[in-house]
Short mmCIF file of C-alpha atoms in Angstrom, two decimals:
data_model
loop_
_atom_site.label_atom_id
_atom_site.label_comp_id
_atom_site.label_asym_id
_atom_site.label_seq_id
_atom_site.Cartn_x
_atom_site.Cartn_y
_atom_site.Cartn_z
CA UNK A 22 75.25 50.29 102.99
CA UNK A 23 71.59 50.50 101.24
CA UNK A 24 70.42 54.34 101.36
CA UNK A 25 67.13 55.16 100.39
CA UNK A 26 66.20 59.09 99.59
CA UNK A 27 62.87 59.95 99.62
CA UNK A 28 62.90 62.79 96.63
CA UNK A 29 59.60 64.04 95.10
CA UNK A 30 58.96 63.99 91.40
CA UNK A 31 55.96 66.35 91.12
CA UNK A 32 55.46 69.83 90.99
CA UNK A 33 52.37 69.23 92.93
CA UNK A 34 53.21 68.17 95.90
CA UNK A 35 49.87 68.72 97.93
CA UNK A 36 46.94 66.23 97.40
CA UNK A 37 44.50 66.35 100.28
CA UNK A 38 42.09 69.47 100.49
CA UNK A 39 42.04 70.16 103.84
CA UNK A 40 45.43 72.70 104.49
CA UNK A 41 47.91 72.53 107.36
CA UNK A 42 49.08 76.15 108.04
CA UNK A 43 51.20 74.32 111.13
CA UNK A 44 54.62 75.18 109.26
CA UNK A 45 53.56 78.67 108.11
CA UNK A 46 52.66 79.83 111.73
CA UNK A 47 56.13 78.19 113.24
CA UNK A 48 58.80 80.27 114.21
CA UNK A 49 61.15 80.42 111.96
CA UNK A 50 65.11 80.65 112.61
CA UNK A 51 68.00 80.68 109.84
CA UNK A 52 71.59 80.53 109.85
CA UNK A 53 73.08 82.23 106.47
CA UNK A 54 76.62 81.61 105.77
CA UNK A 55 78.88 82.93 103.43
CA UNK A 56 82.75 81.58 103.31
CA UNK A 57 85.01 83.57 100.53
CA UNK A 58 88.34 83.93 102.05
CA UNK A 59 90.23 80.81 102.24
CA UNK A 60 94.08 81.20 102.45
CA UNK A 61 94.59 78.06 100.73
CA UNK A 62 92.87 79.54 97.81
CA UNK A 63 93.97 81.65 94.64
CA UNK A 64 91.71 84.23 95.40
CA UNK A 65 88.66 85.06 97.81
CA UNK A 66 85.46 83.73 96.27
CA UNK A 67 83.91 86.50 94.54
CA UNK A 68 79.86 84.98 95.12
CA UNK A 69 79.59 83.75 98.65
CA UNK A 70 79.37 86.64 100.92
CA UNK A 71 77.15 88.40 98.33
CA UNK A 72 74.80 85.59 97.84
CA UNK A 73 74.48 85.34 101.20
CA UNK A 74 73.31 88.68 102.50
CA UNK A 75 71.04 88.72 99.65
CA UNK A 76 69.68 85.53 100.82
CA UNK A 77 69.13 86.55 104.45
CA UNK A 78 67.78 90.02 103.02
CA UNK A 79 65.15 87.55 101.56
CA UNK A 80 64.40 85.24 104.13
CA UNK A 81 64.21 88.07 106.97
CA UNK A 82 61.58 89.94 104.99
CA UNK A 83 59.74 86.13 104.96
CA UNK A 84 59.68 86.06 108.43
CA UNK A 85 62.86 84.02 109.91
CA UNK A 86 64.90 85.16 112.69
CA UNK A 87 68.19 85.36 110.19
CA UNK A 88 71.84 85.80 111.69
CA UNK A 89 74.56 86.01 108.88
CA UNK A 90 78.18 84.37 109.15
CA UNK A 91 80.67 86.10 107.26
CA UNK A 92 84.05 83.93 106.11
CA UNK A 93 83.85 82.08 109.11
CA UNK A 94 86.45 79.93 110.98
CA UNK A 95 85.55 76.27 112.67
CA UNK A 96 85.13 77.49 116.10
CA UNK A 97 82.67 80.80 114.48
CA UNK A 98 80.74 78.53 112.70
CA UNK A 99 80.57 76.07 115.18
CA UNK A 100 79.55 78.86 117.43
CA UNK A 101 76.74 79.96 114.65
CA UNK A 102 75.43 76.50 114.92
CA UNK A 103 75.40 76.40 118.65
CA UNK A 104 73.08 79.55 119.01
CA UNK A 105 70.52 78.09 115.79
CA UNK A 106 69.69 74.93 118.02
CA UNK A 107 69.47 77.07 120.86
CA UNK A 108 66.56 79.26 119.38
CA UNK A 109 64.79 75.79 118.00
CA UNK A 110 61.61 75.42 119.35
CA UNK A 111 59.55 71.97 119.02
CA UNK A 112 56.93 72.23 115.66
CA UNK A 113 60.12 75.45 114.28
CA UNK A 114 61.40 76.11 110.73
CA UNK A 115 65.15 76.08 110.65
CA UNK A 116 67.30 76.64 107.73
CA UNK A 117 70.91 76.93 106.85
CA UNK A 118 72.34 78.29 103.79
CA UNK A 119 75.93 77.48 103.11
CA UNK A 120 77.76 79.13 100.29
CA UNK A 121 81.19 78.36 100.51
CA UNK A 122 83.61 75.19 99.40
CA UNK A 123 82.31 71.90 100.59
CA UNK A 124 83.96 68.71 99.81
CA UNK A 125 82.48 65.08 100.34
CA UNK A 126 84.62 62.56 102.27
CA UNK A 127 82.93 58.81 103.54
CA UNK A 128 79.82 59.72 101.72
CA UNK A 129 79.62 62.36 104.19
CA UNK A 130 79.20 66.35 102.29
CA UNK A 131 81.28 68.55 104.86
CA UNK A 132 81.01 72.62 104.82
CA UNK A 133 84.69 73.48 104.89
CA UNK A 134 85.00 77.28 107.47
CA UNK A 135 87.88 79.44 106.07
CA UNK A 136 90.90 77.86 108.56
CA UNK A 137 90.40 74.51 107.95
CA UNK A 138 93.82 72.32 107.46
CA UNK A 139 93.05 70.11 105.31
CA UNK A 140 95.68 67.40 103.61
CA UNK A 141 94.15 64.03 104.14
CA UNK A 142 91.03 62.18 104.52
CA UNK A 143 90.83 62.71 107.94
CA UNK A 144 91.47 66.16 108.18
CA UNK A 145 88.07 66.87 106.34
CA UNK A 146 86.08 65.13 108.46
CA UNK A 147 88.01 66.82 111.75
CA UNK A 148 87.87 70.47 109.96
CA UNK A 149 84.99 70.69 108.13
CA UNK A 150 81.35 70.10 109.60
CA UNK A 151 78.93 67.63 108.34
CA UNK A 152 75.70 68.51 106.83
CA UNK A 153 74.54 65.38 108.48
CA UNK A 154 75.51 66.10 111.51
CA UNK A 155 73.69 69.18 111.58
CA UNK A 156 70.42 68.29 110.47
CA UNK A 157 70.29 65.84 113.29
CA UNK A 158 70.83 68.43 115.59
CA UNK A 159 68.23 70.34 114.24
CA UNK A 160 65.81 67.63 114.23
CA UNK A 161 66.82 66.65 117.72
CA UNK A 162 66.07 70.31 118.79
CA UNK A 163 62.27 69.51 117.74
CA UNK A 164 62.35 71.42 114.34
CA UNK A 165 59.29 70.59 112.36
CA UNK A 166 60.40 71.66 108.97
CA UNK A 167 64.20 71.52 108.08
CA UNK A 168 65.68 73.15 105.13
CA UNK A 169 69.80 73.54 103.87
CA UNK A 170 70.56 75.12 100.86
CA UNK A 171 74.25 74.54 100.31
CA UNK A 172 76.15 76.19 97.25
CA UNK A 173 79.35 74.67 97.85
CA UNK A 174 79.68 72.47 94.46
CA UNK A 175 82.92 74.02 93.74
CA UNK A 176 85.89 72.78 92.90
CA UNK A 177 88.10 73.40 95.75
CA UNK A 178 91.81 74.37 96.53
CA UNK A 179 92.31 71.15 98.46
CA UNK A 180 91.95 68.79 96.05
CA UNK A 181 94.17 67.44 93.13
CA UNK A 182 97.68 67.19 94.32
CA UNK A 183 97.22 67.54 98.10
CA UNK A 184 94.38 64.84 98.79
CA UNK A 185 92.74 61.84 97.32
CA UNK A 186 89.10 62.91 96.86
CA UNK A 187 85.64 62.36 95.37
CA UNK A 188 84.62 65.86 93.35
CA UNK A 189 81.22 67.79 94.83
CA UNK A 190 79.02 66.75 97.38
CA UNK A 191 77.53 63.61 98.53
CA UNK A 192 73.73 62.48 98.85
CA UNK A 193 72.51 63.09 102.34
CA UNK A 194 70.81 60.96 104.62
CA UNK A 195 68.02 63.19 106.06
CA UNK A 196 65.61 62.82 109.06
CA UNK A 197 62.32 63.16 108.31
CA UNK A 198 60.63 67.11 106.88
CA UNK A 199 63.79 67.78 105.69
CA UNK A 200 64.38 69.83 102.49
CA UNK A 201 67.59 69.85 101.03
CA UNK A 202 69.11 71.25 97.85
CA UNK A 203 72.47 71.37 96.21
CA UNK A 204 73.43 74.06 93.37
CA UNK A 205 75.07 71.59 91.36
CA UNK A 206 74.21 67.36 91.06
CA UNK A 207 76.07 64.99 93.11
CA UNK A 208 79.67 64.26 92.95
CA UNK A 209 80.00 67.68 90.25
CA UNK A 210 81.63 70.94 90.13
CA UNK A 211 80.67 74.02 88.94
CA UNK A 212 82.62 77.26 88.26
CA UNK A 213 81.88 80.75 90.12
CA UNK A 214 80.55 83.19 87.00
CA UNK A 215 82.35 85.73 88.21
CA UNK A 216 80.38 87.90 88.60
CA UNK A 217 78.32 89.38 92.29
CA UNK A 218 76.08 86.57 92.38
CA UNK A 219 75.79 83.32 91.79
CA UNK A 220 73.29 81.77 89.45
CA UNK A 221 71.75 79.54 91.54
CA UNK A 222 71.05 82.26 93.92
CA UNK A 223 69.67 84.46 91.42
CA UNK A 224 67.21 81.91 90.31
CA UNK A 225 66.36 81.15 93.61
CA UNK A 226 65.71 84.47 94.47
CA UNK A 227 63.78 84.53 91.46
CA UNK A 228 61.54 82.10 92.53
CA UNK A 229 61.35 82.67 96.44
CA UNK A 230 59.31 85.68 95.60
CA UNK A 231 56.69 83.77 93.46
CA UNK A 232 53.28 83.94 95.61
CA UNK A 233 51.44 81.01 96.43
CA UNK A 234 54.20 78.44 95.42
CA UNK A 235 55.31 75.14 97.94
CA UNK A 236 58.59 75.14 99.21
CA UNK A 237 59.05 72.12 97.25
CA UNK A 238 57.94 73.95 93.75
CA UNK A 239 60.07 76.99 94.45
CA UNK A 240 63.27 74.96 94.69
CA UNK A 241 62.07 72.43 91.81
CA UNK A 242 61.35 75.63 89.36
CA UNK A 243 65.08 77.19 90.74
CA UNK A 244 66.41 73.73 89.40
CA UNK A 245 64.62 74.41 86.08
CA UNK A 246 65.97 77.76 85.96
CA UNK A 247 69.77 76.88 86.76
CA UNK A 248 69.08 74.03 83.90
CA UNK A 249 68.43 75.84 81.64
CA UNK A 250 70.57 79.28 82.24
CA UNK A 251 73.54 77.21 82.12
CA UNK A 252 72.23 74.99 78.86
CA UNK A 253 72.13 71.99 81.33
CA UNK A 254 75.88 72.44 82.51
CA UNK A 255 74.82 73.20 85.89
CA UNK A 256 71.96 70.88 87.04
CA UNK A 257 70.68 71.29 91.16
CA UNK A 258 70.10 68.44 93.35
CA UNK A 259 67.14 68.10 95.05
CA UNK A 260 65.95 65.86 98.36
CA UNK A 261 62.83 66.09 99.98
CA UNK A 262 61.00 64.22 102.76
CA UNK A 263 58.72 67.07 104.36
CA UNK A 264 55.82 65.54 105.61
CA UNK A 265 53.77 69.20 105.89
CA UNK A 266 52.71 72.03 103.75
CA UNK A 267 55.34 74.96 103.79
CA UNK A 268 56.08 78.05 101.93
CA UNK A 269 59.27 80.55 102.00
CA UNK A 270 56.39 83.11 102.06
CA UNK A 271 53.89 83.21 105.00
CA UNK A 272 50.36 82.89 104.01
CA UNK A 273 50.92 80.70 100.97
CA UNK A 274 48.45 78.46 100.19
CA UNK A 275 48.85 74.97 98.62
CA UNK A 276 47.17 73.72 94.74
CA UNK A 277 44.76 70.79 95.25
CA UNK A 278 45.37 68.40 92.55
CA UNK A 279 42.39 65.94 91.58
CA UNK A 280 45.60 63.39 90.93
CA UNK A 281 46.20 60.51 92.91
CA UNK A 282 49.26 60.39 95.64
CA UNK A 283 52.23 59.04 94.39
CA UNK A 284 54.89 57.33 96.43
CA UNK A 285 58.17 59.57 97.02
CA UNK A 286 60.46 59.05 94.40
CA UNK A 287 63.89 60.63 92.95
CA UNK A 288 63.48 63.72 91.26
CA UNK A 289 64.10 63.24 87.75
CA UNK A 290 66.92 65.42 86.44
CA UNK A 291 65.92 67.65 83.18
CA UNK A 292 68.08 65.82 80.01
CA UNK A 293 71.83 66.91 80.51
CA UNK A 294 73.45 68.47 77.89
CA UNK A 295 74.80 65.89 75.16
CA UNK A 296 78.21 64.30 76.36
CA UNK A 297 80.29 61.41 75.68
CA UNK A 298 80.87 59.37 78.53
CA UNK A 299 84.47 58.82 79.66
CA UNK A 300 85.33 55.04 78.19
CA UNK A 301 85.96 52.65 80.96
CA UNK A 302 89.59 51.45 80.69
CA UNK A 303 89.98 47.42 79.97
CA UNK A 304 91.35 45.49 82.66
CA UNK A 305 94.84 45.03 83.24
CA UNK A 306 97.08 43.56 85.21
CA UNK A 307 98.69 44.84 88.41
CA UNK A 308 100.54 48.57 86.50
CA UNK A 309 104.18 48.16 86.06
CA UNK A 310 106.26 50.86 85.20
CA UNK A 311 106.13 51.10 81.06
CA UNK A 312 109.40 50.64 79.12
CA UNK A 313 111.41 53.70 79.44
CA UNK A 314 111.58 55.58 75.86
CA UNK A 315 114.74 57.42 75.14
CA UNK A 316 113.75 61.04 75.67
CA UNK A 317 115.02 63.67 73.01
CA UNK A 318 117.70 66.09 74.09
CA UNK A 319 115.87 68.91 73.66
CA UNK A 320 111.97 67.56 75.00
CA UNK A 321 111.72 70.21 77.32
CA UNK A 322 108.83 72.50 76.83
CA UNK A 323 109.91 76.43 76.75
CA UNK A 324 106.48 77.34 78.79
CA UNK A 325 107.09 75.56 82.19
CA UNK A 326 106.33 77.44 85.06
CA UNK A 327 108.75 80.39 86.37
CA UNK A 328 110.34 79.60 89.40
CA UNK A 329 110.30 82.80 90.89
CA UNK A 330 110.37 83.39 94.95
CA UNK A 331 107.59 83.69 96.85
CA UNK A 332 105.55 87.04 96.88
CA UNK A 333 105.85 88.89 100.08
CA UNK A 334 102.68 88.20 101.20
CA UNK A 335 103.86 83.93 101.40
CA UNK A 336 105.71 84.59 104.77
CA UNK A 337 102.59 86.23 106.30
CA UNK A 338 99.83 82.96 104.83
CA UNK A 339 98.69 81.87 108.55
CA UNK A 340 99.26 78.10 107.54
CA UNK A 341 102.65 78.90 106.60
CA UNK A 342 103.49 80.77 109.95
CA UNK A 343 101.67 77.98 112.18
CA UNK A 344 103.89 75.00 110.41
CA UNK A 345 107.00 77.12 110.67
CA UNK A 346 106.17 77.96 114.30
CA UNK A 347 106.13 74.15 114.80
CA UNK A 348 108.91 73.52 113.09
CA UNK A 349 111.00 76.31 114.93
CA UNK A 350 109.99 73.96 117.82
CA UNK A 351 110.83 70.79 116.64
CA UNK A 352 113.03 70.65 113.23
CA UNK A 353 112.32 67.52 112.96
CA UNK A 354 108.68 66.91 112.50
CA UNK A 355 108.38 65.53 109.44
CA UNK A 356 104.37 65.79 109.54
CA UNK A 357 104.77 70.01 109.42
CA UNK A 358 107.35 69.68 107.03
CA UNK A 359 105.32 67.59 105.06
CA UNK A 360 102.21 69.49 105.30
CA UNK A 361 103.96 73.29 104.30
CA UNK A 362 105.70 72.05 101.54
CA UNK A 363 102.19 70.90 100.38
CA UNK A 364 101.26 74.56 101.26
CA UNK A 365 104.33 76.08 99.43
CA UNK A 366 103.38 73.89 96.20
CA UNK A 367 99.88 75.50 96.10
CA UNK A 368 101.06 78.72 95.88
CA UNK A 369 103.35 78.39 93.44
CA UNK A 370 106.15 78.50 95.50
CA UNK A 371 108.04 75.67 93.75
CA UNK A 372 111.57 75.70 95.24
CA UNK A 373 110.64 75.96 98.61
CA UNK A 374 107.98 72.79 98.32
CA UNK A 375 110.84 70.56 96.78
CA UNK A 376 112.95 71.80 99.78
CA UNK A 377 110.27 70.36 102.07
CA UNK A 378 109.48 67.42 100.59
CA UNK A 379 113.37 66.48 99.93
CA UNK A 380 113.88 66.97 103.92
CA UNK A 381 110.05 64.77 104.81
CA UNK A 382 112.22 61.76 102.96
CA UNK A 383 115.09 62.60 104.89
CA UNK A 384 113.63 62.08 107.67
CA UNK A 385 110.61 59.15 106.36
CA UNK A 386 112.47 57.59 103.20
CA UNK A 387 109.08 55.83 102.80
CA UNK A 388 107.12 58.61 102.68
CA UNK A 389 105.63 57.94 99.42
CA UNK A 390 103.25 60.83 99.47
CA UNK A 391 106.23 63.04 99.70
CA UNK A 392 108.16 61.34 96.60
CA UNK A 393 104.85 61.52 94.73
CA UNK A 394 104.31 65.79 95.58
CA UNK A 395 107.99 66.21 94.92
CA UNK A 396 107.79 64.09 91.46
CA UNK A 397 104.59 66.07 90.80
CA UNK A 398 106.41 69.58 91.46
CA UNK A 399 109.31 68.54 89.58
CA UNK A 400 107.14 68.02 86.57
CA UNK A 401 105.51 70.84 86.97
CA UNK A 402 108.68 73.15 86.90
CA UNK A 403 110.78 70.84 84.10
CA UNK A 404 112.99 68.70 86.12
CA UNK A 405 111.85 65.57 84.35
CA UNK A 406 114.39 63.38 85.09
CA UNK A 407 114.16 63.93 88.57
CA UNK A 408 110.77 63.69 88.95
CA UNK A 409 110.67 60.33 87.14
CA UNK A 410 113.07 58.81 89.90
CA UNK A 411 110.69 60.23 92.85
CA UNK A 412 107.26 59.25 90.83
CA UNK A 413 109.00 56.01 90.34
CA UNK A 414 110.27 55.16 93.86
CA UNK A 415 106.31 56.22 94.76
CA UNK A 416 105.55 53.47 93.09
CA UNK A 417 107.96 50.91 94.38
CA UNK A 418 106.54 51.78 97.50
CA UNK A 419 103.20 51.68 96.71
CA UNK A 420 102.20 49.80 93.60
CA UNK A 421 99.04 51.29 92.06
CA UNK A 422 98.97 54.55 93.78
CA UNK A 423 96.56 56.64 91.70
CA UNK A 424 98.11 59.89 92.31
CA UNK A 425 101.60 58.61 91.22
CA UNK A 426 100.51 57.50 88.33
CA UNK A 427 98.85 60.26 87.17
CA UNK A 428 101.97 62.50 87.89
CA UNK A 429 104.12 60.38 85.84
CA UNK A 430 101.95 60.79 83.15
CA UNK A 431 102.91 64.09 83.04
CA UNK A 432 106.26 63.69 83.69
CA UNK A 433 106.09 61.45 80.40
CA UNK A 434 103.72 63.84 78.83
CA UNK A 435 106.07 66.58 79.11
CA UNK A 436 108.88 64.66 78.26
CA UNK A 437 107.35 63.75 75.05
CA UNK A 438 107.00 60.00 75.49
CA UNK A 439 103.16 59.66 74.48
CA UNK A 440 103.30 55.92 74.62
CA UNK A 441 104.72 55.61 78.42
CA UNK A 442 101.83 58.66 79.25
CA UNK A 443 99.13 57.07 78.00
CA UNK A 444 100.28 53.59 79.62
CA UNK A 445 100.35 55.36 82.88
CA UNK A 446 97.03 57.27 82.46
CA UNK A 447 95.38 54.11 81.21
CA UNK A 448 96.59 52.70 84.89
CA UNK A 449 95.58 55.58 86.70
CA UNK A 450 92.16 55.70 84.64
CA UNK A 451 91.44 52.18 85.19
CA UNK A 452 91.42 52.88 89.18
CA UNK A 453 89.63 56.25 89.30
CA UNK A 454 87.92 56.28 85.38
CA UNK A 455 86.83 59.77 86.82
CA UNK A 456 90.46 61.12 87.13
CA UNK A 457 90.09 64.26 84.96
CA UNK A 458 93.79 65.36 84.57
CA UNK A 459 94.18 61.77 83.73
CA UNK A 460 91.53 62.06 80.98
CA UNK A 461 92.72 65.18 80.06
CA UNK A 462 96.56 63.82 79.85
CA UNK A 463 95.35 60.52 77.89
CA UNK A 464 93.41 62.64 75.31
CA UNK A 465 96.70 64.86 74.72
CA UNK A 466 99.11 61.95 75.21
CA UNK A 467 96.83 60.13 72.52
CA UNK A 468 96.21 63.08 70.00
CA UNK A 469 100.38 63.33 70.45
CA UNK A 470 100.89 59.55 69.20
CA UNK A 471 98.54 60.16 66.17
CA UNK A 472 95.26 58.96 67.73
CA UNK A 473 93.37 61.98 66.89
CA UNK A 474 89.72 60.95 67.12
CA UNK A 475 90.54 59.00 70.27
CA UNK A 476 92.32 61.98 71.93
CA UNK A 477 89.72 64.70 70.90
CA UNK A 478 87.34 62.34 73.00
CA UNK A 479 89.00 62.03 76.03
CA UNK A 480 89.97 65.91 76.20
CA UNK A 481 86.03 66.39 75.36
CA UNK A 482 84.91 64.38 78.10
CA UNK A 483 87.75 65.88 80.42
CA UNK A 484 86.62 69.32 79.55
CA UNK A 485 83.13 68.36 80.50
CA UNK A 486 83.91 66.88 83.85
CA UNK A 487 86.13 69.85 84.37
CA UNK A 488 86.17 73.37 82.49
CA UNK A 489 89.10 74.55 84.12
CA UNK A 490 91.20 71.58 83.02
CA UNK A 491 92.75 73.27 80.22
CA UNK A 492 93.84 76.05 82.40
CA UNK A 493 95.20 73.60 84.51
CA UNK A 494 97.38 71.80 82.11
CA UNK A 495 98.51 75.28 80.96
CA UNK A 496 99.48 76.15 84.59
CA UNK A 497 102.22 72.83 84.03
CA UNK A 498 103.36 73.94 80.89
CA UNK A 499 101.60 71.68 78.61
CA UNK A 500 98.89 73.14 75.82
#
């Protein structure tokens, strides 16, 4: 499918003298969001809620008509959503501001509400709520001007083990006077500072208040200022098709530029920092399980994982209590079973997850998504032997399964067998060259084998793709 964006490369963005104050006089209506506690997380988000009544603080003293969503569910949001069209009149200003995690599935960037299930492709797309979608609404409702300022570039507690995914968000593909902006580029993650807010709010804040500046110039100097705050580490995206003059702050008036109009083009992202690209893989042949190396006796790292019991607080997660409810219903439905042990692996609750997944193949002994979470557990927690017969039979039932691969180079990793690791990242790699924990595993697997230079660039290039990587690794035992 050919998508075209229509971004805007200037600063300048209005060329004819005469001044259309049509946008400034609309009404104008915004939904603020701010999503922080997800169960399936670590920890609540420390920025969103923050960031967002800041933002609304902002945009009510600009003149919207601003409710404010607090850790929302599906149905609350949904709800949210429902009462925004309803105030839309034809020629309005409507924005949404999303803070939150979002995750991109069929080129499609989805706002995830704190009670979404999510396990599989399809999930996403039932769970979370398209940005698409809801632009379309808008602009169906008549809105003249439509803006969505979504910081949900983060790296989110559904991915890695417990779905195939693509990393950030996805380009959008906006009706007409739209204006939307990302707080980190396409397809990238950022991490929260940790502190109250976020940057990218702070530096749009920053600029909101800026008299006399263009919608468009206020979000193109926030870019600048995110840029270069985070020495080009965090870099905004930016889409733009408004077809009017409009300013965050009533009044505003337009620069007239003695410059001739330009066509809409991309907006040119300031120079990124200086990074290595990861190195494409050569082609192989269809992966085939390496040549087993004889393990030594004592290959066992010290540092794996404790496999203590769940905290307290594990029996009362409301996932946990809705799959056991089912399950107390029907013991056999492997799909629940399935789906908690996925649950029970997140939280570190290691014994119970291999419980789960052993009794999913009882019941589907061709559930090859349950051999590869089991293998991936097992590695995780030291039983390497075991975990190379379940990543193994994964692949027997499904030859070139990314995931598998990946998770039996770590079982190999950890095992130290640094040849049959970085055979099995090189697989993974040359199916998803944007794996990071493959990346990451190949540059350790290589610096391991002697390949120093080789591995220091692969961790590099992991650890730019993905600062948390390292803590990662460390969370499996392997430094």
């Amino acid at each position: 499918m050919t998508v075209r964006f229509s971004l805007l490369a200037a600063l300048v963005f209005s060329l004819v003298p005469i001044f259309s104050s049509a946008a400034i006089a609309a009404d104008r209506f915004a939904l603020v969001i701010g999503n922080a506690k997800y169960p399936d997380a670590d920890a609540p988000l420390k920025e969103p809620v923050n960031d967002a009544r800041s933002i609304a603080d902002e945009l009510k003293r600009d003149g919207f008509t601003v409710e404010v969503g607090e850790n929302l569910t599906g149905d609350g949001m949904r709800k949210a959503l429902e009462r925004l069209y309803g105030q839309i009149k034809p020629g309005a200003v409507a924005l949404v501001f999303f803070s939150g995690y979002g995750v991109q599935s069929n080129r499609q960037s989805f706002m995830i509400p704190v009670d979404a299930q999510i396990w599989t492709e399809a999930d996403v797309r039932r769970d979370g709520l398209s940005l698409e979608t809801v632009l379309g609404e808008i602009n169906n409702r008549g809105a003249g001007v439509k803006i969505a300022l979504i910081d949900a570039s983060r790296r989110n507690p559904y991915e890695r083990r417990f779905r195939s995914f693509s990393a950030g968000l996805a380009p959008v593909i906006a009706p007409n006077g739209t204006l939307v902006m990302y707080s980190a580029a396409l397809s990238s993650v950022m991490s929260d500072n940790g502190g109250d807010h976020g940057l990218f709010v702070q530096e749009l804040l920053k600029e909101i208040r800026v008299p006399d500046l263009m919608a468009e110039e206020t979000l193109n100097r926030t870019r600048v200022g995110v840029t270069r705050a985070s020495r080009s580490e965090q870099v905004p995206w930016i889409s733009s098709s408004l077809a009017e003059d409009f300013s965050f702050i009533p009044g505003a008036r337009p620069a007239v530029a003695a410059l001739p109009q330009q066509p809409a083009a991309e907006t040119p992202p300031p120079p990124p920092a200086a990074k290595v690209d990861p190195p494409t893989p050569p082609k192989a042949e269809t992966p085939v399980p390496p040549a087993p190396e004889k393990p030594a006796v004592a290959s066992l790292p010290s540092n794996d994982p404790p496999r203590s019991p769940p905290q307290p607080a594990l029996a009362d997660d409301p996932t946990i209590k809705s799959l056991t409810a089912k399950l107390v219903e029907n013991p056999d439905d492997a799909g629940s079973l399935y789906r908690r042990g996925q649950v029970y692996a997140s939280k570190g609750a290691y014994d119970l997850a291999i419980k789960d997944f052993g009794d999913t193949i009882r019941l589907n002994p061709k559930d090859v998504e349950a051999y590869n979470n089991r293998c991936w557990v097992r590695a995780v927690t030291g039983e390497l032997q075991s975990a190379l017969r379940d990543c193994n039979e994964a692949l027997r039932l499904r030859p070139n399964f990314v995931d598998a691969l990946d998770s039996r180079g770590l079982v190999n990793l950890k095992s130290g067998l640094a040849k049959n690791a970085i055979a099995d990242f090189d697989a993974a790699l040359k199916i998803n060259p944007r794996l990071t924990s493959s990346l990451y595993g190949r540059g350790l697997a290589r610096q391991r084998s002697g390949a120093i230079s080789d591995g220091e660039v692969d961790v590099n290039n992991a650890k730019a793709m993905d600062p948390n990587i390292v803590k990662e690794f460390a969370g499996y035992g392997v430094r």
